[in-house]
Coordinates of C-alpha atoms in Angstrom, one line a residue:
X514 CA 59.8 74.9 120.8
X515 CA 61.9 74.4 123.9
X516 CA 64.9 74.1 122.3
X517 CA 64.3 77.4 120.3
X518 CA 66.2 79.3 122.6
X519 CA 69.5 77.5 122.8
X520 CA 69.5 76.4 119.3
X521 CA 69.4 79.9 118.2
X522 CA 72.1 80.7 120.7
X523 CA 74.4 78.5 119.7
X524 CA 74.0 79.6 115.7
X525 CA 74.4 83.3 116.9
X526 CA 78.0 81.7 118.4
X527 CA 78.9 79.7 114.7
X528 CA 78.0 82.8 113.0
X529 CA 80.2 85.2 115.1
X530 CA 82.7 82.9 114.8
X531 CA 83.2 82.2 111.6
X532 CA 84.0 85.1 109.0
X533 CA 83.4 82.3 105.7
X534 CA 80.0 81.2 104.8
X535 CA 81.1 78.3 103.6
X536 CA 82.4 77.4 106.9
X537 CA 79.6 79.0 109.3
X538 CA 77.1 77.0 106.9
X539 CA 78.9 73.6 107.3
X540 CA 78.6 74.4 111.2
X541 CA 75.0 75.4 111.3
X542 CA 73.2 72.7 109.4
X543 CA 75.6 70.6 111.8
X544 CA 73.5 71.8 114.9
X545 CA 70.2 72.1 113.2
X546 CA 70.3 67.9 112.6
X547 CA 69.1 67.0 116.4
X548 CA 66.5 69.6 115.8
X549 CA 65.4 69.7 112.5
X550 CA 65.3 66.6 109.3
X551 CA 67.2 68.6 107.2
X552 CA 70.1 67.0 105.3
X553 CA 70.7 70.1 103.2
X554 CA 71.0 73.9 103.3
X555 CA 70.8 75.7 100.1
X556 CA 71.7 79.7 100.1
X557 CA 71.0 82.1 97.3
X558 CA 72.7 85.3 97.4
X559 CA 70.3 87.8 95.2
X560 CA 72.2 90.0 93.1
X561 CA 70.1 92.8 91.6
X562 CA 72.2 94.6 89.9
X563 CA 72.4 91.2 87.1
X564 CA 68.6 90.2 87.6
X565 CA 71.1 87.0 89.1
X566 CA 71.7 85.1 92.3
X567 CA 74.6 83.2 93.7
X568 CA 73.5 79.6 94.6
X569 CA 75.9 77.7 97.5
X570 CA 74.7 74.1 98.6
X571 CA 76.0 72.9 101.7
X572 CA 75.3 68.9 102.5
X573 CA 75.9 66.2 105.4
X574 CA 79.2 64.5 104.7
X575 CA 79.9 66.7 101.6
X576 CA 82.0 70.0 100.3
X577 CA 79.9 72.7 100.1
X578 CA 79.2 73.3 96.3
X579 CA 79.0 76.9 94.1
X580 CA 77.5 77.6 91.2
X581 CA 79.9 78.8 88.8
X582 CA 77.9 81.2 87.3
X583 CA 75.0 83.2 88.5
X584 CA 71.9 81.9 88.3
X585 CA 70.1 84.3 85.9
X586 CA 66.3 85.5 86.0
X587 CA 63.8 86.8 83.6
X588 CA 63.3 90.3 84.9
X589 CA 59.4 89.4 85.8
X590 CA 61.1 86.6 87.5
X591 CA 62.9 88.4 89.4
X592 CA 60.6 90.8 90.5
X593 CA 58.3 88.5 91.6
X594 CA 61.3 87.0 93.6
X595 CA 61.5 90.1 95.5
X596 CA 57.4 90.2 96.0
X597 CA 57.9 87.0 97.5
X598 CA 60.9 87.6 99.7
X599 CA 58.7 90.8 100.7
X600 CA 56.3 88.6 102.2
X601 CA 59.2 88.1 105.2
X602 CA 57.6 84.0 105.4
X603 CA 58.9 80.6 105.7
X604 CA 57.2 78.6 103.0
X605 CA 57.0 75.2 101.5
X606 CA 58.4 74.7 98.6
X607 CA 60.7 77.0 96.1
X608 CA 59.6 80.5 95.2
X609 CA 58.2 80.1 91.6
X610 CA 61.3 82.3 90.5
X611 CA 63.4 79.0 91.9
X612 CA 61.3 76.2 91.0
X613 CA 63.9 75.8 88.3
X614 CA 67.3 75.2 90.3
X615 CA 69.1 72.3 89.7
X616 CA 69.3 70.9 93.5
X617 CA 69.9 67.2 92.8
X618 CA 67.5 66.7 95.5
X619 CA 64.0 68.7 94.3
X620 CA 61.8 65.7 94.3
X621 CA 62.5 66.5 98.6
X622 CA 60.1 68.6 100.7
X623 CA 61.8 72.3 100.8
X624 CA 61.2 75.1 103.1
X625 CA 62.1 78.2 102.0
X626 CA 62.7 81.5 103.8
X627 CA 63.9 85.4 102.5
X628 CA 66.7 86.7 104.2
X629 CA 66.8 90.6 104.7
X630 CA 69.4 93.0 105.9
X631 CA 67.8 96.0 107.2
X632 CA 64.5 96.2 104.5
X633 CA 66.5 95.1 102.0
X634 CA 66.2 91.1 100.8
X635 CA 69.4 89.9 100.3
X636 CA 69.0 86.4 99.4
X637 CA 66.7 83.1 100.3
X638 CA 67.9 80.0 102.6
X639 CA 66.3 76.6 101.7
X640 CA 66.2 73.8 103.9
X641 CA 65.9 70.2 102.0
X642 CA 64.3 67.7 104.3
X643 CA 66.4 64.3 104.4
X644 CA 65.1 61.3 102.2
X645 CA 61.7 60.0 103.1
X646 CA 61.5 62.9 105.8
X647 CA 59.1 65.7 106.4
X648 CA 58.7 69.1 107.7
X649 CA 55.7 69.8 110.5
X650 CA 54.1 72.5 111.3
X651 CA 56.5 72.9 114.4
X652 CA 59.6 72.9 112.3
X653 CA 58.1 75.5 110.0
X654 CA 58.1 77.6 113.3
X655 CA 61.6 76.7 114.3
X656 CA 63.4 78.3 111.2
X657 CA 61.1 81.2 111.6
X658 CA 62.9 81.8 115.0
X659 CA 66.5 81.3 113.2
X660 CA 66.3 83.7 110.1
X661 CA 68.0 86.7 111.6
X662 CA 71.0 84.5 112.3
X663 CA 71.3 82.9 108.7
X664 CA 70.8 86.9 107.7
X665 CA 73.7 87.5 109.9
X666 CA 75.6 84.3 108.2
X667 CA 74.9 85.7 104.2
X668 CA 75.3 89.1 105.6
X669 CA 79.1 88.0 106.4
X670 CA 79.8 86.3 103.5
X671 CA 78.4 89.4 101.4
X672 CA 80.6 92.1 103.0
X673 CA 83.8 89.6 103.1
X674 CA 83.2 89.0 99.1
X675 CA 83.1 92.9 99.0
X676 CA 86.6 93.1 100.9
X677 CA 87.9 90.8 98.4
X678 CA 86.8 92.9 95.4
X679 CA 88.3 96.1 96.9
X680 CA 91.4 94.3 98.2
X681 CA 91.6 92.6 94.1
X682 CA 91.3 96.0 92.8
X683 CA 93.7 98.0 95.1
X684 CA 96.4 95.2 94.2
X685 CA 95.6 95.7 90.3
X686 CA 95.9 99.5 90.8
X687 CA 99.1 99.3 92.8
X688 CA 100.2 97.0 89.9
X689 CA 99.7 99.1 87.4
X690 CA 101.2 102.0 89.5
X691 CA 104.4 100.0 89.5
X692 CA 104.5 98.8 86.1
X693 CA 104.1 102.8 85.1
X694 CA 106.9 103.4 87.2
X695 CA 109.0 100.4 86.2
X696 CA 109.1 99.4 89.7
X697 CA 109.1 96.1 91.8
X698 CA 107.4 98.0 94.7
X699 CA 106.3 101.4 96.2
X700 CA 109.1 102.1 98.7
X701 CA 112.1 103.3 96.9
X702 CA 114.9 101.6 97.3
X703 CA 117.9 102.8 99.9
X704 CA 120.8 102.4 96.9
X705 CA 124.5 102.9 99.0
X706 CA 122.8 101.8 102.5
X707 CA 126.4 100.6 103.1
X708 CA 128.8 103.1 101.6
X709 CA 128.0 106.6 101.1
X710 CA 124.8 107.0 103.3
X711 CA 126.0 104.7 105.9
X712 CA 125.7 107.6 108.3
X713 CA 122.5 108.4 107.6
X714 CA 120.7 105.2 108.1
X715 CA 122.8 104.5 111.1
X716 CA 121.1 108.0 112.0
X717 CA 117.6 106.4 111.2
X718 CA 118.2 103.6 113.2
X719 CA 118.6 105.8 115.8
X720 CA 115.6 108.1 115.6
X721 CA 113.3 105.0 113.8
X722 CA 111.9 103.8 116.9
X723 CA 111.3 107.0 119.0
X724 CA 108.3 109.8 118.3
X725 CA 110.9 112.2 118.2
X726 CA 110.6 114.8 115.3
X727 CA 113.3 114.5 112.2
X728 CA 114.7 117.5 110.2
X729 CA 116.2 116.0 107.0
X730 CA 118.7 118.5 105.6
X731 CA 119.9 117.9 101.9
X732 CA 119.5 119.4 98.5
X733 CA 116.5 119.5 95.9
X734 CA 116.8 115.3 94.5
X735 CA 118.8 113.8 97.3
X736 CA 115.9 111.4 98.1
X737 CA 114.6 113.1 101.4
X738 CA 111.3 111.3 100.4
X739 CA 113.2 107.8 100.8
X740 CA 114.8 108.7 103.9
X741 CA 111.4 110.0 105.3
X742 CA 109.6 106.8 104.4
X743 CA 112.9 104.7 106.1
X744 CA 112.2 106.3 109.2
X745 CA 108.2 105.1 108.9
X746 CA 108.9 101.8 108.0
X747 CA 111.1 101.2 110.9
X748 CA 109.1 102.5 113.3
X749 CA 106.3 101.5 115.1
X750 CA 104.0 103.2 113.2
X751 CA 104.8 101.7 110.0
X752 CA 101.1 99.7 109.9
X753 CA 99.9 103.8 110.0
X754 CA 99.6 106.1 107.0
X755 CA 102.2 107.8 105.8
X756 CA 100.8 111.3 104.3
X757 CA 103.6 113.8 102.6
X758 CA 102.8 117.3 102.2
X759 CA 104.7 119.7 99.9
X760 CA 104.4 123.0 101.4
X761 CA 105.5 125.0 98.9
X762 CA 103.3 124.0 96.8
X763 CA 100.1 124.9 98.8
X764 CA 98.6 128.3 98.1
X765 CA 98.7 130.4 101.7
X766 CA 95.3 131.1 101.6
X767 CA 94.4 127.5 101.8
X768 CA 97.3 125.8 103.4
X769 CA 95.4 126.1 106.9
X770 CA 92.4 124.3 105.2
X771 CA 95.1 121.4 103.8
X772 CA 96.8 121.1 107.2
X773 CA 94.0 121.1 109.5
X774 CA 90.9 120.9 107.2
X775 CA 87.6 123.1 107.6
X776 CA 84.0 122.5 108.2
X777 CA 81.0 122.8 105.7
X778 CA 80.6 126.5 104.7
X779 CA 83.5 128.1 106.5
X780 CA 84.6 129.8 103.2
X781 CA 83.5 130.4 99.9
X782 CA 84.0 127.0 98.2
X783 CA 83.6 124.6 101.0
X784 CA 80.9 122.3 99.9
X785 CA 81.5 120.1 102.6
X786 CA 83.8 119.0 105.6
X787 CA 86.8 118.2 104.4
X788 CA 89.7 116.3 106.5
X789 CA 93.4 117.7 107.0
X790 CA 96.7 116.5 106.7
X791 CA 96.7 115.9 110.4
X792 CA 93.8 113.9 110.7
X793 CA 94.2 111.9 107.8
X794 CA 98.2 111.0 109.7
X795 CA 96.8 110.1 112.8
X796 CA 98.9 107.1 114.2
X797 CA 101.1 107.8 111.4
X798 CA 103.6 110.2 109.8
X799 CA 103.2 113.2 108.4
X800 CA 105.9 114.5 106.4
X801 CA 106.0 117.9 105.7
X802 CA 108.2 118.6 102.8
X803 CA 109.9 122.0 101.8
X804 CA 108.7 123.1 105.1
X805 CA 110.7 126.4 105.5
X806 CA 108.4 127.8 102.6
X807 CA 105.5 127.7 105.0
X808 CA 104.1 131.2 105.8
X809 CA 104.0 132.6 109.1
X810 CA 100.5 132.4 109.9
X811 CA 100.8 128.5 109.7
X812 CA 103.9 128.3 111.3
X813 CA 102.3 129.5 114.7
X814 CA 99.5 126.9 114.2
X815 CA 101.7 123.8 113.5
X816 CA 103.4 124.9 116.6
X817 CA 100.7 124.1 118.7
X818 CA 100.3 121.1 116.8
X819 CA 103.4 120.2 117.8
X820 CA 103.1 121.4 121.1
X821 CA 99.5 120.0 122.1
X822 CA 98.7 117.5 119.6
X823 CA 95.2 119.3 118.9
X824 CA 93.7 122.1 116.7
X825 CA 90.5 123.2 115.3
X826 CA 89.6 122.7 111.3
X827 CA 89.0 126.2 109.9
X828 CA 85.8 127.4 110.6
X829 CA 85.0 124.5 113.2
X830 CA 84.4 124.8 117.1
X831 CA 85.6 121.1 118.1
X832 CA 89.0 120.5 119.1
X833 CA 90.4 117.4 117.2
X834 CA 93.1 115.7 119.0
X835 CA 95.7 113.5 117.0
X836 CA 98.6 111.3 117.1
X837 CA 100.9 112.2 114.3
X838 CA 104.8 112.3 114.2
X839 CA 106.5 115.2 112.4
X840 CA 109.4 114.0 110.1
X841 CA 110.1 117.7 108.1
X842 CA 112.6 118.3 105.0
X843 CA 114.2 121.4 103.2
X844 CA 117.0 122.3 101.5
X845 CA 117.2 125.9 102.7
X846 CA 119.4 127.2 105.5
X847 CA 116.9 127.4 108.2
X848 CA 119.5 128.2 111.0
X849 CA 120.1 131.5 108.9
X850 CA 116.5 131.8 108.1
X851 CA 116.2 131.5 112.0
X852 CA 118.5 134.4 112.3
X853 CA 117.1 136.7 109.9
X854 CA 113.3 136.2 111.4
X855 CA 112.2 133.8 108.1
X856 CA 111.3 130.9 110.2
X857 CA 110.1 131.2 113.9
X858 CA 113.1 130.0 116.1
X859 CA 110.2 128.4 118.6
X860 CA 109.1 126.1 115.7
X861 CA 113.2 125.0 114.8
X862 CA 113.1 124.0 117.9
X863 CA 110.6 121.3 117.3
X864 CA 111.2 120.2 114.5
X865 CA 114.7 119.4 114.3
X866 CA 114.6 117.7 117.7
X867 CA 116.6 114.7 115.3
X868 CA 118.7 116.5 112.3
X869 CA 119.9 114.1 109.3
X870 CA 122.2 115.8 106.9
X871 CA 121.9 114.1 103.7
X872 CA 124.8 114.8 101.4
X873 CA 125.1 115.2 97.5
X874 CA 125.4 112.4 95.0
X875 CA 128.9 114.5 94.2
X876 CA 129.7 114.0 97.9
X877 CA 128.7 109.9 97.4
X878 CA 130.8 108.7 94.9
X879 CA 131.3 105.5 95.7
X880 CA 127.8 105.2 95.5
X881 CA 127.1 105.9 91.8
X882 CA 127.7 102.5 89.9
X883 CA 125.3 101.3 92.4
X884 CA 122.8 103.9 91.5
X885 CA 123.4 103.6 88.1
X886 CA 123.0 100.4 88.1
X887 CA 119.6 100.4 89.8
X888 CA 118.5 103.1 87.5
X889 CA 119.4 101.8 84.5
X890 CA 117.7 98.6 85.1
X891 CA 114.2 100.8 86.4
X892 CA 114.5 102.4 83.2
X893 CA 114.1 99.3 81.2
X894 CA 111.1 97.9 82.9
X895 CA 109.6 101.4 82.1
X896 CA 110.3 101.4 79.1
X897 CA 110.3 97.8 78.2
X898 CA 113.7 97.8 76.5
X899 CA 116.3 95.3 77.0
X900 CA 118.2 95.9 80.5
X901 CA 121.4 97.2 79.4
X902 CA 124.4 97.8 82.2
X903 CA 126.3 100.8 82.6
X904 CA 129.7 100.1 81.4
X905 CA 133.2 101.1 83.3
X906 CA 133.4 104.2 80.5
X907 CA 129.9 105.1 81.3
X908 CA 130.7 105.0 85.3
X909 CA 133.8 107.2 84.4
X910 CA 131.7 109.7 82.7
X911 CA 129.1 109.7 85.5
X912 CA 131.5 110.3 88.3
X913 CA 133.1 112.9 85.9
X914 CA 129.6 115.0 86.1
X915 CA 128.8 117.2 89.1
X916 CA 124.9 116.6 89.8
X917 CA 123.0 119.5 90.6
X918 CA 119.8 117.8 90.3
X919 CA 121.2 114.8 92.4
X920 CA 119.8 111.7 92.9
X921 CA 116.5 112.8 90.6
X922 CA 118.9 114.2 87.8
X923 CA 120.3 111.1 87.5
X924 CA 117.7 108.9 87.3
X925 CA 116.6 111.3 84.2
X926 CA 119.9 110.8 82.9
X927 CA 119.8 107.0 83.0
X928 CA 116.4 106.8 81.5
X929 CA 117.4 109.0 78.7
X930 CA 120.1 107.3 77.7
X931 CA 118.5 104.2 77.7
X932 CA 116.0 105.8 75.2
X933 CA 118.9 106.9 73.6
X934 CA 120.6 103.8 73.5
X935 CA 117.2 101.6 71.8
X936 CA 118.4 98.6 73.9
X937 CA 121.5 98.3 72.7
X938 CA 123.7 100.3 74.7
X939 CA 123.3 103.2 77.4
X940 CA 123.9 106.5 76.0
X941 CA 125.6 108.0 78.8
X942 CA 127.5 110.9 76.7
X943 CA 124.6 111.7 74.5
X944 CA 122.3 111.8 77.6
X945 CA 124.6 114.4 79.3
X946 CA 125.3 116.5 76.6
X947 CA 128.5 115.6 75.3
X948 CA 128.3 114.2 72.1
X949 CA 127.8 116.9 69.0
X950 CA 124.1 117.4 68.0
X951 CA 122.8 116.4 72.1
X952 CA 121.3 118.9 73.9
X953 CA 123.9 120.7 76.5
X954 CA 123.3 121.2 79.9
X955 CA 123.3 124.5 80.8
X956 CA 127.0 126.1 81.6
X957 CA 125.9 126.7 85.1
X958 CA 125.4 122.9 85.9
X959 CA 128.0 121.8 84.3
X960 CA 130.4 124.1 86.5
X961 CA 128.4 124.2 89.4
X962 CA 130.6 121.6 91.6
X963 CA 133.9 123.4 90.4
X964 CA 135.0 124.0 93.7
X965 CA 134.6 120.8 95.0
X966 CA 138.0 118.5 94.4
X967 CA 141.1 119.3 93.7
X968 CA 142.7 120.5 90.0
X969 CA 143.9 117.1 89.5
X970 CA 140.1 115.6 89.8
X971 CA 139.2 117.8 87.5
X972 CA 141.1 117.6 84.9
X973 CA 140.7 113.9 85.3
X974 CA 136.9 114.3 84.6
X975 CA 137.8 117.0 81.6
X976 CA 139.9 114.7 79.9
X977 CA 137.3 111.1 80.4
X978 CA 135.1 113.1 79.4
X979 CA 136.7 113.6 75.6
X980 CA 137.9 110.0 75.8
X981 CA 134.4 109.1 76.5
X982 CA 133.0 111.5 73.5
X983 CA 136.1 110.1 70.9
X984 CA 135.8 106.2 71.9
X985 CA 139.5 106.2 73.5
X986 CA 141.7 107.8 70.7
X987 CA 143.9 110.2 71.7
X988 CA 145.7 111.5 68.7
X989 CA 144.8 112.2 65.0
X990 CA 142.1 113.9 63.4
X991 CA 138.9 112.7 65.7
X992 CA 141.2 112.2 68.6
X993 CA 140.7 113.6 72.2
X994 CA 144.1 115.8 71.8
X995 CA 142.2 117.8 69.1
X996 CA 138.9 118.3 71.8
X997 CA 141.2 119.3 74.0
X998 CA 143.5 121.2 72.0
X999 CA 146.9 119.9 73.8
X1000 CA 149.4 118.5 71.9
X1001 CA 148.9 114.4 71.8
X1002 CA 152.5 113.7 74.0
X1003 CA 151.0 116.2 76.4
X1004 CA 148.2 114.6 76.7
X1005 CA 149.1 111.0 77.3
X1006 CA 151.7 112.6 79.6
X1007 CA 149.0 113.8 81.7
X1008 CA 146.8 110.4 81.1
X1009 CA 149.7 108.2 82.9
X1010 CA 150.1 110.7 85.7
X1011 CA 146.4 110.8 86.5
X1012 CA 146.1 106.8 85.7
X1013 CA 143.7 107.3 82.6
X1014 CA 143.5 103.9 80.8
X1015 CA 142.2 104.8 77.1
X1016 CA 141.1 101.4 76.4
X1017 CA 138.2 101.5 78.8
X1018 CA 136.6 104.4 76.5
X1019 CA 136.6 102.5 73.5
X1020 CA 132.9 100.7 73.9
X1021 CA 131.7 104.6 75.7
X1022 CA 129.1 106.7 73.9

């Protein structure tokens, strides 16, 4: 028994060291041969949920085996497993419940121990003496003295099989997350990262790596989101949460409980302690969206947020502290908002230490094959159609169309013209509205960008627009001239001026 001591010590050190059981088992029966005539350890992991256990073998000069299903028990069996493992005693010999495991090596004298975490058993450890080799009464006592570290070992291999179920089951849910959203991953793609919103991301690489707070100025569907999540992911928080918030979406009476959380019983309705915004951010980003629809009541206590980095949860006495940065989005006015006493000009301040003006899809151009390109192919993973491209016509036609709903509208637009289309083609004129029978889009949408560009632009998108809708004719009967109601010469007059090449509308529609 004077080795006890530093044999136990040393397995303590294998099983802290070693996350695998596989591995941590190889190790310790490796140490336990000066001491103990054991050739193999034998490790059943009890699972009571299947009236099962999990039986690994682990030999001298040998891979450590698995069964490759569970080893199943009567339900007395079973329970008269657990009597026994109740007992908390090294034994010889197998439980009854095990005298019928397939060892290979059961004509050998056994001893067999219960392992426990807490009062629970959680599985049995069997030491098979080496050929012609027997246990005394001395050994019986050693093993006695090393259970807590072989609970320690299973204990390990129990919680990193759990990890691996959870982290298999996040990964199928993400999966099926991106298959619903017929994408290749969660983070949205930055689509014209080199042409039209070359500013801004030369703004986010800027900003990325500070704690300073962003104010993302742009319309509704610009992609404020993506930006948002660009500055995250280039930052040194990215390994942190990334929690968005639409504010105008919260009702004001609970918007201070969604921010900051609130403790058990602080209102009618709070069952329990529930968690804010801010906490659930900490070391992360919190991006507060639409937040110029915040009331004013919350306004003074994000300040302070922003100010101290601690608040109280609603109806709570401890002051929480956090680490959160602020990236914010609207796309009000808030300088006028400021002016007019909407938004508190203290809070402005804060916020838009960094602003990033993100402009229209009308303003990017250049950018829309790109994005139609991208969208169109999204669309047909979604919807498991063939990938159809957007043709030159169809590019036309979307440049031609003033996007009120942005970057969000269009995505719509591609995906319903690739319903539209069956697989065959992308429906780019029926999805806007411009063949006969479509639905329209509303006058004021349509028009809405009317000051933007001069005549000439214009007209040019007027008159793709009927080329598109008539396949490229011009004159006769079905012919763009008659959409238009301009005489045919007139017409092609105009086309040459304005560089309108009918033959690249004849596939459009």
């Amino acid at each position: 028994m004077t080795t006890a001591k530093p044999l136990l010590l040393e397995l303590w050190r294998e099983v802290g060291r070693h996350a695998g059981l596989s591995e941590s088992a190889a190790q310790l029966l490796k140490l336990l041969g000066p001491h103990l005539p054991v050739a193999a350890l034998v490790l059943v992991h009890l699972l009571p949920e299947s009236h099962s256990a999990e039986v690994m073998l682990h030999q001298e000069r040998a891979a450590p085996a698995q069964q490759t299903e569970p080893l199943r028990f009567a339900e007395s069996q079973y329970a008269s497993l657990l009597r026994w493992c109740g007992r908390r005693e090294v034994s010889r010999g197998l439980p009854t419940s095990l005298v019928g495991l397939d060892l290979g090596a059961i004509e050998r004298e056994v001893l067999a121990a219960p392992l426990h975490s807490g009062d629970s058993a959680t599985g049995v450890v069997l030491f098979v003496a080496a050929p012609r080799k027997h246990f005394s009464q001395a050994d019986q006592k050693l093993v006695d003295t090393l259970l807590d570290a072989f609970s320690a070992a299973l204990d390990n291999h129990i919680r990193l099989k759990e990890m691996a179920r959870l982290k298999d089951a996040a990964e199928a849910d993400r999966q099926s997350l991106l298959a619903r959203l017929g994408r290749e991953a969660l983070e949205d793609d930055i689509v014209g990262a080199s042409r039209g919103l070359k500013p801004v991301m030369q703004r986010v690489a800027m900003v990325a790596s500070s704690d300073a707070s962003v104010l993302i100025l742009g319309e509704t569907g610009a992609g404020k989101e993506v930006v948002a999540r660009a500055i995250h992911t280039r930052s040194a928080r990215a390994a942190g949460p990334f929690i968005r918030v639409n504010c105008g979406a919260i009702s004001p009476e609970l918007i201070d409980s969604e921010l900051f959380g609130h403790e058990k019983g602080s209102f009618t309705g709070a069952m329990a302690q529930r968690r804010g915004w801010f906490e659930r951010a900490d070391g992360g980003t919190l991006f507060l969206d639409e937040v110029a629809e915040l009331p004013a009541s919350a306004q003074v206590r994000l300040l302070r947020v922003l100010q101290d980095g601690r608040f109280h949860r609603v109806g709570g006495e401890k002051e929480i502290e956090v680490d959160v940065r602020i990236v914010a989005a609207t796309h009000r006015d808030m300088a006028t908002m400021v002016q007019h006493r909407q938004f508190r000009e203290d809070l402005w301040y804060r916020i838009a230490v960094f602003p990033i003006i993100l402009p229209p899809v009308r303003e990017r151009l250049d950018d829309i094959p790109e994005l139609a390109l991208h969208f169109a192919r999204r669309a047909s993973r979604r919807l498991g159609l063939s990938p159809c491209e957007p043709t030159a016509a169809d590019i036309a036609l979307l440049k031609s169309y003033p996007w009120p709903g942005n970057v969000r509208e269009m995505s719509s637009v591609l995906e319903r013209a690739a319903i539209l289309g069956q697989g065959e083609r992308l429906a780019i004129a029926a999805a806007l509205g411009l063949d006969a029978g479509a639905i329209r889009m509303p006058a004021a949408a349509v028009a809405s960008a009317s000051g933007v560009g001069s005549l000439d632009e214009a007209m040019r998108g007027h008159i793709e627009a009927a080329l598109a809708q008539t396949r490229g004719r011009v004159s006769g009967e079905h012919g763009a001239a008659v959409l238009l109601d301009v005489n045919a010469n007139t017409l092609r007059a105009k086309m040459r001026k304005l560089k309108i090449q009918p033959k690249t509308f004849k596939r459009a529609g």
